[in-house]
Short mmCIF file of C-alpha atoms in Angstrom, two decimals:
data_model
loop_
_atom_site.label_atom_id
_atom_site.label_comp_id
_atom_site.label_asym_id
_atom_site.label_seq_id
_atom_site.Cartn_x
_atom_site.Cartn_y
_atom_site.Cartn_z
CA MET M 1 65.22 24.97 -17.28
CA LEU M 2 67.24 25.66 -20.46
CA TYR M 3 64.06 25.22 -22.49
CA TYR M 4 62.50 28.32 -20.90
CA ILE M 5 65.70 30.34 -21.20
CA PHE M 6 66.06 29.70 -24.93
CA ARG M 7 62.35 30.16 -25.62
CA PHE M 8 62.69 33.57 -23.94
CA LEU M 9 65.71 34.37 -26.12
CA GLU M 10 63.80 33.33 -29.22
CA GLN M 11 61.73 36.49 -29.11
CA TYR M 12 64.96 38.45 -29.57
CA ASN M 13 65.85 36.39 -32.66
CA ILE M 14 68.92 34.81 -31.06
CA PRO M 15 70.32 32.31 -33.63
CA GLY M 16 69.60 28.70 -32.74
CA SER M 17 67.14 29.47 -29.96
CA HIS M 18 64.21 28.19 -32.04
CA LEU M 19 65.69 24.68 -31.98
CA TRP M 20 64.51 24.25 -28.40
CA SER M 21 60.92 24.12 -29.58
CA TYR M 22 61.64 20.84 -31.38
CA ILE M 23 61.09 17.74 -29.27
CA SER M 24 63.57 15.77 -31.38
CA PHE M 25 66.35 18.28 -30.66
CA ARG M 26 65.77 18.30 -26.89
CA SER M 27 65.37 14.52 -26.76
CA LEU M 28 68.65 13.82 -28.52
CA LEU M 29 70.47 16.33 -26.34
CA THR M 30 69.01 14.60 -23.31
CA LEU M 31 70.16 11.20 -24.57
CA ILE M 32 73.71 12.43 -25.20
CA LEU M 33 74.02 14.21 -21.86
CA SER M 34 72.61 11.22 -20.00
CA LEU M 35 75.21 8.96 -21.60
CA ILE M 36 78.02 11.37 -20.74
CA ILE M 37 76.89 11.77 -17.13
CA SER M 38 76.50 8.03 -16.57
CA ALA M 39 79.96 7.35 -18.00
CA TRP M 40 81.70 10.16 -16.12
CA PHE M 41 79.80 9.99 -12.83
CA GLY M 42 79.81 6.19 -12.93
CA GLU M 43 83.59 6.05 -12.81
CA LYS M 44 83.71 8.55 -9.93
CA PHE M 45 81.01 6.67 -8.03
CA ILE M 46 82.73 3.28 -8.39
CA LYS M 47 86.05 4.69 -7.16
CA PHE M 48 84.30 6.36 -4.22
CA MET M 49 82.57 3.11 -3.20
CA ARG M 50 85.77 1.10 -3.53
CA ARG M 51 87.77 3.52 -1.37
CA ARG M 52 85.22 2.99 1.40
CA ASN M 53 84.91 -0.75 0.82
CA ILE M 54 81.17 -0.48 0.21
CA GLY M 55 80.11 -3.43 -1.90
CA GLU M 56 78.54 -6.85 -2.07
CA THR M 57 79.30 -8.80 1.08
CA GLN M 58 77.07 -11.86 0.59
CA ARG M 59 76.45 -13.93 -2.52
CA ASP M 60 74.46 -17.16 -2.71
CA ASN M 61 76.97 -19.56 -4.27
CA SER M 62 74.30 -22.26 -4.56
CA ILE M 63 72.61 -20.05 -7.18
CA ASP M 64 75.44 -17.99 -8.64
CA PRO M 65 78.52 -20.09 -9.54
CA PHE M 66 80.49 -16.85 -9.92
CA GLY M 67 79.40 -15.51 -6.55
CA GLU M 68 82.83 -15.49 -4.97
CA LYS M 69 84.22 -13.28 -7.73
CA LYS M 70 81.42 -10.76 -7.19
CA LYS M 71 82.02 -10.17 -3.51
CA GLY M 72 83.29 -6.67 -2.92
CA VAL M 73 81.84 -5.27 -6.16
CA PRO M 74 80.30 -1.84 -5.39
CA THR M 75 76.53 -1.77 -5.24
CA MET M 76 73.86 0.95 -5.04
CA GLY M 77 74.80 1.83 -8.62
CA GLY M 78 71.21 2.88 -9.11
CA ILE M 79 72.42 6.27 -7.88
CA ILE M 80 74.33 6.58 -11.17
CA ILE M 81 71.12 5.89 -13.07
CA ILE M 82 69.05 8.36 -11.03
CA VAL M 83 71.55 11.20 -11.47
CA SER M 84 71.92 10.45 -15.18
CA ILE M 85 68.15 10.70 -15.63
CA LEU M 86 67.30 13.68 -13.44
CA VAL M 87 70.06 16.12 -14.46
CA PRO M 88 69.32 16.08 -18.24
CA VAL M 89 65.55 16.09 -17.64
CA LEU M 90 65.79 19.12 -15.35
CA LEU M 91 67.93 20.91 -17.92
CA PHE M 92 66.04 20.09 -21.13
CA GLY M 93 62.51 19.27 -20.04
CA ARG M 94 59.47 21.53 -19.74
CA MET M 95 59.08 21.53 -16.00
CA ARG M 96 55.50 22.76 -16.09
CA ASN M 97 54.39 19.59 -17.82
CA ILE M 98 52.26 17.42 -15.49
CA TYR M 99 53.54 14.17 -17.00
CA LEU M 100 57.18 15.14 -16.56
CA ILE M 101 56.50 16.15 -12.96
CA LEU M 102 54.91 12.76 -12.29
CA MET M 103 57.89 10.95 -13.77
CA ILE M 104 60.33 12.92 -11.62
CA ILE M 105 58.27 12.27 -8.47
CA THR M 106 58.13 8.55 -9.31
CA THR M 107 61.89 8.43 -9.85
CA VAL M 108 62.76 10.16 -6.59
CA TRP M 109 60.15 8.25 -4.55
CA LEU M 110 61.19 4.76 -5.65
CA ALA M 111 64.89 5.66 -5.61
CA PHE M 112 64.53 6.57 -1.94
CA LEU M 113 62.65 3.32 -1.26
CA GLY M 114 65.34 1.27 -2.99
CA PHE M 115 68.10 3.22 -1.25
CA LEU M 116 66.63 2.31 2.16
CA ASP M 117 66.64 -1.34 1.15
CA ASP M 118 70.27 -1.23 -0.01
CA TYR M 119 71.34 0.76 3.03
CA ILE M 120 69.91 -1.87 5.40
CA LYS M 121 71.58 -4.69 3.46
CA ILE M 122 75.01 -3.05 3.31
CA PHE M 123 75.42 -1.00 6.46
CA ARG M 124 73.23 -2.98 8.85
CA LYS M 125 74.38 -6.32 7.43
CA ASP M 126 70.80 -7.53 7.08
CA LYS M 127 70.61 -9.50 3.82
CA GLU M 128 66.80 -9.34 3.87
CA GLY M 129 66.91 -5.55 3.56
CA LEU M 130 63.75 -3.50 3.90
CA LYS M 131 60.79 -5.64 4.91
CA GLY M 132 58.58 -6.65 2.03
CA LYS M 133 55.48 -5.00 3.47
CA TYR M 134 57.23 -1.63 3.51
CA LYS M 135 58.35 -2.05 -0.11
CA ILE M 136 54.82 -2.91 -1.17
CA PHE M 137 53.46 0.06 0.79
CA GLY M 138 55.94 2.40 -0.94
CA GLN M 139 55.03 1.06 -4.38
CA PHE M 140 51.32 1.17 -3.53
CA SER M 141 51.68 4.79 -2.39
CA ILE M 142 53.34 6.07 -5.55
CA GLY M 143 50.82 4.17 -7.68
CA LEU M 144 48.01 5.78 -5.71
CA ILE M 145 49.55 9.24 -6.07
CA VAL M 146 50.01 8.86 -9.84
CA GLY M 147 46.49 7.53 -10.30
CA LEU M 148 44.90 10.32 -8.26
CA VAL M 149 46.92 13.04 -10.00
CA LEU M 150 45.93 11.76 -13.45
CA TRP M 151 42.35 11.70 -12.20
CA ALA M 152 42.36 15.23 -10.79
CA ALA M 153 44.89 17.16 -12.89
CA PRO M 154 43.20 19.35 -15.54
CA ASP M 155 46.23 18.96 -17.84
CA ALA M 156 46.00 15.15 -17.96
CA ILE M 157 43.73 15.02 -21.00
CA ILE M 158 43.40 13.33 -24.38
CA ARG M 159 41.72 13.93 -27.72
CA GLU M 160 39.83 10.80 -28.61
CA ASN M 161 39.88 9.14 -32.01
CA VAL M 162 36.14 9.15 -32.49
CA SER M 163 35.50 8.22 -36.11
CA ALA M 164 37.04 6.63 -39.16
CA GLN M 165 35.53 7.69 -42.48
CA PRO M 166 36.40 5.97 -45.78
CA GLN M 167 37.68 8.45 -48.32
CA GLY M 168 38.47 6.74 -51.57
CA LYS M 169 40.61 3.73 -50.67
CA GLU M 170 42.09 5.28 -47.54
CA LEU M 171 40.90 5.41 -43.96
CA VAL M 172 40.77 8.84 -42.34
CA VAL M 173 40.69 9.04 -38.56
CA THR M 174 39.45 12.19 -36.87
CA HIS M 175 39.93 13.35 -33.31
CA LYS M 176 37.72 15.42 -31.09
CA SER M 177 38.57 19.09 -31.38
CA GLU M 178 38.40 19.58 -27.62
CA PRO M 179 40.63 17.61 -25.24
CA VAL M 180 38.79 15.77 -22.48
CA LYS M 181 39.43 13.69 -19.39
CA SER M 182 39.14 10.08 -20.47
CA LEU M 183 39.14 6.61 -18.99
CA LYS M 184 39.97 4.92 -22.26
CA THR M 185 43.01 2.72 -22.74
CA THR M 186 44.43 0.74 -25.65
CA ILE M 187 43.66 -2.96 -26.04
CA PRO M 188 46.13 -4.92 -28.19
CA PHE M 189 44.93 -6.93 -31.19
CA VAL M 190 41.41 -5.49 -31.14
CA LYS M 191 40.05 -3.55 -34.15
CA ASN M 192 38.32 -0.71 -32.31
CA HIS M 193 41.01 -1.01 -29.71
CA ASN M 194 39.96 1.35 -26.94
CA LEU M 195 38.59 0.11 -23.63
CA ASP M 196 36.67 2.51 -21.40
CA TYR M 197 37.02 1.69 -17.70
CA SER M 198 33.70 3.38 -17.00
CA GLU M 199 31.95 0.96 -19.36
CA LEU M 200 33.34 -1.93 -17.35
CA MET M 201 31.67 -0.40 -14.30
CA GLY M 202 28.30 0.04 -16.02
CA CYS M 203 26.60 -1.86 -13.18
CA PHE M 204 27.00 1.28 -11.05
CA GLY M 205 24.59 3.19 -13.27
CA LYS M 206 24.98 6.95 -13.01
CA TYR M 207 28.03 6.45 -10.80
CA LYS M 208 29.87 4.42 -13.43
CA THR M 209 32.30 7.25 -14.26
CA ALA M 210 33.37 7.62 -10.63
CA ALA M 211 33.65 3.84 -10.34
CA GLY M 212 35.67 3.82 -13.56
CA TRP M 213 38.17 6.28 -12.10
CA ILE M 214 38.49 4.12 -8.98
CA LEU M 215 39.19 1.13 -11.22
CA PHE M 216 41.76 3.21 -13.13
CA VAL M 217 43.55 4.15 -9.91
CA LEU M 218 43.60 0.51 -8.82
CA MET M 219 45.00 -0.47 -12.22
CA THR M 220 47.72 2.16 -11.84
CA ILE M 221 48.70 0.75 -8.45
CA ILE M 222 48.80 -2.80 -9.81
CA VAL M 223 50.87 -1.89 -12.87
CA VAL M 224 53.42 0.21 -10.95
CA THR M 225 53.81 -2.40 -8.20
CA ALA M 226 53.99 -5.36 -10.58
CA VAL M 227 56.52 -3.84 -13.00
CA SER M 228 58.66 -2.47 -10.17
CA ASN M 229 58.86 -5.90 -8.55
CA GLY M 230 59.40 -7.59 -11.92
CA ALA M 231 62.39 -5.36 -12.67
CA ASN M 232 63.71 -6.02 -9.18
CA LEU M 233 63.57 -9.79 -9.77
CA ASN M 234 65.17 -9.42 -13.20
CA ASP M 235 68.19 -7.73 -11.65
CA GLY M 236 70.19 -10.88 -10.97
CA MET M 237 72.87 -11.04 -13.64
CA ASP M 238 75.43 -8.60 -14.97
CA GLY M 239 73.72 -6.26 -17.43
CA MET M 240 70.43 -8.15 -17.43
CA CYS M 241 68.01 -5.56 -16.04
CA ALA M 242 69.77 -2.53 -17.54
CA GLY M 243 69.76 -4.01 -21.05
CA ASN M 244 66.14 -5.15 -20.93
CA SER M 245 65.05 -1.80 -19.51
CA ALA M 246 66.88 0.16 -22.23
CA ILE M 247 65.01 -1.81 -24.91
CA ILE M 248 61.68 -1.29 -23.15
CA GLY M 249 62.50 2.42 -22.78
CA VAL M 250 63.04 2.76 -26.54
CA ALA M 251 59.63 1.19 -27.22
CA LEU M 252 57.91 3.44 -24.69
CA GLY M 253 59.63 6.49 -26.17
CA ILE M 254 58.29 5.58 -29.62
CA LEU M 255 54.77 5.04 -28.25
CA ALA M 256 54.93 8.37 -26.39
CA TYR M 257 56.09 10.18 -29.53
CA VAL M 258 53.31 8.86 -31.79
CA SER M 259 50.76 9.55 -29.03
CA SER M 260 51.90 13.18 -28.85
CA HIS M 261 51.85 13.74 -32.63
CA LEU M 262 48.40 14.46 -34.08
CA GLU M 263 49.16 13.13 -37.57
CA TYR M 264 50.78 9.92 -36.36
CA ALA M 265 48.01 9.38 -33.82
CA SER M 266 45.46 9.76 -36.61
CA TYR M 267 47.35 7.41 -38.91
CA LEU M 268 47.67 4.73 -36.22
CA ASN M 269 44.13 5.29 -34.94
CA ILE M 270 45.27 5.88 -31.36
CA MET M 271 44.47 8.52 -28.78
CA TYR M 272 46.19 11.86 -29.18
CA ILE M 273 47.65 12.90 -25.80
CA PRO M 274 48.70 16.57 -25.70
CA GLY M 275 51.82 17.11 -23.61
CA SER M 276 53.03 13.53 -23.74
CA GLN M 277 55.95 14.61 -25.92
CA GLU M 278 57.81 15.45 -22.72
CA LEU M 279 57.80 11.72 -21.96
CA VAL M 280 60.02 11.35 -25.02
CA VAL M 281 62.58 13.61 -23.36
CA PHE M 282 62.35 11.61 -20.15
CA MET M 283 62.60 8.24 -21.89
CA CYS M 284 65.66 9.41 -23.84
CA ALA M 285 67.30 10.25 -20.51
CA PHE M 286 66.19 6.85 -19.22
CA VAL M 287 67.62 4.94 -22.19
CA GLY M 288 70.84 6.96 -22.07
CA ALA M 289 71.23 6.21 -18.37
CA MET M 290 70.65 2.47 -18.97
CA ILE M 291 73.16 2.25 -21.81
CA GLY M 292 75.72 4.34 -19.92
CA PHE M 293 75.27 2.15 -16.85
CA LEU M 294 75.93 -0.94 -19.00
CA TRP M 295 79.42 0.45 -19.60
CA TYR M 296 80.21 -0.63 -16.05
CA ASN M 297 77.48 -3.20 -15.39
CA ALA M 298 78.04 -5.51 -18.39
CA TYR M 299 79.84 -8.76 -17.58
CA PRO M 300 82.03 -8.75 -15.57
CA ALA M 301 80.20 -6.07 -13.61
CA GLN M 302 82.18 -3.29 -11.94
CA VAL M 303 79.05 -2.10 -10.13
CA PHE M 304 75.58 -3.43 -9.30
CA MET M 305 72.49 -1.25 -9.47
CA GLY M 306 70.90 -2.66 -6.30
CA ASP M 307 67.30 -2.00 -5.38
CA THR M 308 68.02 1.72 -5.70
CA GLY M 309 68.06 1.17 -9.43
CA SER M 310 65.80 -1.81 -10.08
CA LEU M 311 62.78 -0.62 -8.11
CA THR M 312 63.04 2.79 -9.76
CA ILE M 313 63.40 1.37 -13.26
CA GLY M 314 60.24 -0.70 -12.93
CA GLY M 315 58.28 2.23 -11.53
CA ILE M 316 59.37 4.50 -14.39
CA ILE M 317 58.28 1.93 -16.97
CA GLY M 318 54.93 1.35 -15.28
CA VAL M 319 54.03 5.03 -14.83
CA SER M 320 55.05 5.99 -18.38
CA ALA M 321 52.81 3.21 -19.78
CA ILE M 322 49.90 4.45 -17.65
CA ILE M 323 50.35 8.06 -18.80
CA ILE M 324 50.14 7.19 -22.50
CA HIS M 325 47.18 4.84 -21.90
CA LYS M 326 49.13 1.73 -22.91
CA GLU M 327 49.07 -0.15 -19.60
CA LEU M 328 47.41 -3.19 -21.18
CA LEU M 329 50.45 -3.53 -23.46
CA VAL M 330 52.74 -3.93 -20.44
CA PRO M 331 52.37 -7.74 -20.21
CA ILE M 332 53.71 -7.96 -23.77
CA LEU M 333 56.36 -5.25 -23.58
CA CYS M 334 57.59 -6.33 -20.14
CA GLY M 335 57.13 -10.03 -20.84
CA ILE M 336 60.53 -10.87 -19.33
CA PHE M 337 59.61 -9.13 -16.07
CA LEU M 338 56.25 -10.92 -16.08
CA VAL M 339 57.83 -14.35 -16.54
CA GLU M 340 60.37 -13.62 -13.79
CA SER M 341 57.56 -12.75 -11.38
CA LEU M 342 55.38 -15.70 -12.39
CA SER M 343 58.27 -18.13 -11.96
CA VAL M 344 58.76 -16.98 -8.37
CA ILE M 345 55.03 -17.15 -7.63
CA ILE M 346 54.70 -20.66 -9.10
CA GLN M 347 57.78 -21.91 -7.28
CA THR M 348 56.73 -20.46 -3.93
CA GLN M 349 53.09 -21.51 -4.03
CA LEU M 350 53.84 -25.03 -5.26
CA PHE M 351 56.43 -25.52 -2.53
CA LYS M 352 53.99 -24.32 0.14
CA PHE M 353 51.22 -26.55 -1.24
CA TYR M 354 53.27 -29.73 -1.00
CA LYS M 355 55.01 -28.74 2.23
CA HIS M 356 51.71 -29.08 4.08
CA ARG M 357 51.57 -32.64 2.76
CA GLY M 358 55.04 -33.47 4.02
CA GLN M 359 56.71 -33.27 0.60
CA ARG M 360 59.32 -30.97 -0.88
CA VAL M 361 58.41 -30.24 -4.47
CA ARG M 362 59.75 -27.45 -6.66
CA PHE M 363 58.70 -26.62 -10.20
CA PHE M 364 61.95 -25.01 -11.43
CA ARG M 365 65.53 -25.78 -10.50
CA SER M 366 65.78 -22.21 -9.23
CA THR M 367 63.93 -18.90 -9.46
CA PRO M 368 63.71 -16.19 -10.73
CA ILE M 369 63.68 -17.96 -14.06
CA HIS M 370 67.09 -16.67 -15.19
CA ASP M 371 68.70 -18.55 -12.29
CA ASN M 372 67.15 -21.77 -13.61
CA PHE M 373 69.57 -21.69 -16.56
CA ARG M 374 72.78 -21.47 -14.56
CA LYS M 375 72.16 -23.89 -11.69
CA LEU M 376 74.11 -27.15 -11.80
CA ASP M 377 72.63 -30.56 -10.97
CA SER M 378 75.13 -30.82 -8.14
CA GLN M 379 73.63 -27.68 -6.57
CA LEU M 380 70.09 -29.08 -6.40
CA ASP M 381 68.54 -30.02 -3.07
CA PRO M 382 68.64 -33.85 -2.93
CA SER M 383 65.66 -33.89 -0.57
CA SER M 384 63.43 -32.08 -3.09
CA ARG M 385 61.65 -33.29 -6.22
CA TYR M 386 61.97 -31.00 -9.26
CA ILE M 387 59.26 -31.08 -11.91
CA LEU M 388 61.55 -29.46 -14.51
CA LYS M 389 64.74 -31.08 -13.29
CA LYS M 390 65.90 -31.95 -16.83
CA TRP M 391 65.35 -28.44 -18.21
CA PRO M 392 67.67 -26.95 -19.22
CA HIS M 393 69.94 -29.84 -20.10
CA ARG M 394 73.11 -27.96 -19.23
CA GLN M 395 74.37 -24.88 -17.44
CA PHE M 396 74.73 -21.63 -19.38
CA HIS M 397 77.13 -18.78 -18.73
CA GLU M 398 75.35 -15.73 -17.42
CA SER M 399 76.50 -13.52 -20.30
CA LYS M 400 74.78 -15.89 -22.77
CA ILE M 401 71.62 -15.92 -20.64
CA THR M 402 71.64 -12.13 -20.47
CA ILE M 403 72.02 -11.61 -24.21
CA ARG M 404 69.29 -14.14 -24.99
CA PHE M 405 66.94 -12.37 -22.60
CA TRP M 406 67.77 -9.10 -24.40
CA ILE M 407 66.88 -10.72 -27.73
CA VAL M 408 63.54 -11.88 -26.36
CA THR M 409 62.84 -8.36 -25.07
CA ILE M 410 63.67 -6.88 -28.49
CA ILE M 411 61.13 -9.23 -30.07
CA LEU M 412 58.51 -8.32 -27.46
CA ALA M 413 59.18 -4.59 -27.91
CA ALA M 414 58.75 -4.90 -31.68
CA LEU M 415 55.55 -6.89 -31.17
CA THR M 416 54.25 -4.21 -28.80
CA ILE M 417 54.76 -1.48 -31.37
CA ILE M 418 53.17 -3.38 -34.25
CA THR M 419 50.09 -4.15 -32.14
CA LEU M 420 49.10 -0.61 -33.06
CA LYS M 421 48.50 -1.86 -36.61
CA ILE M 422 47.68 -5.54 -36.01
CA ARG M 423 44.05 -5.53 -34.94
#
């Protein structure tokens, strides 16, 4: 909103109004305001929830040794994150940008889905919350919407890096002069690192482009659903999900910036995506909200984000990666989320497999994987056999587990960025 006001004032030579045309200026303002809102509103929100005794009522002490201390801590703190993202974005973003609109829709949609889950858990005293099939349907729906909009919207375009000509000792990359709709995406560690979905569907002959778009929409649904659930599973320790998400947000902001800058896109030999600079504004708000939320969510937590926050965080990460055509980098960038999800899948499927044979076998001591590091031997089920019973050798405090997971995410984020040159 303020962007359009100051751009209007610029024609009257109002001092300082030209600054609003710089993406760096608007992004930093967004980051600062997001931090301020999360810090100020967070305190108000926590006091409000405490006055009404709205907080955690059930903790699984067999998993969390500090569960008793966490009862009564306010939850649904994802509301703090949502407000801290949306307010700065609405003020400093270009609201006519299709990518920014998609990010706002994703945020509101998944925030509502997570809010329903938290509401059922807290006010209806149902610890299972919203049924899994409804969660999956909500995630599937927003993935479908995003995929179809990127398919149909005339503004969702790229300028392809079509040639690299040697000039002296340097490599010069050129882009098409006209932006086009494209089904290409970036493949990590591959020299000519663009994959065209339509080429994968070459068996459909003249219909391969249409089939490619269908495959793209399906990929969008899978990425959004997977990352949203991964973030949800990662939200199990004080500061864990917020810290990991802030690091991932920084990496995505960098990728969005270089994708929106013609010279950087040429230098890195990646697709130039006009309009994706507004994702930098959004990701600055996202990172600011995460860091501001950590003020209250770091150990010992004064508030939990709940599904209102975790489902939304994952969706934001997934959709932003899709928009900048970096969805195949998600397994690297969101490696922690991936491992959390895989640990649950392995544990569940292995248990079911042996249960039919009259045995109780578990792979990990506990899942998601972060719980495996804090579960004591005395808390294990004596009737079950654990394949990794001796790993880890001792219990770790959750703050140590959290920080180590952050370090791993920093390494993965750095690796994701340098894949643009390692190929």
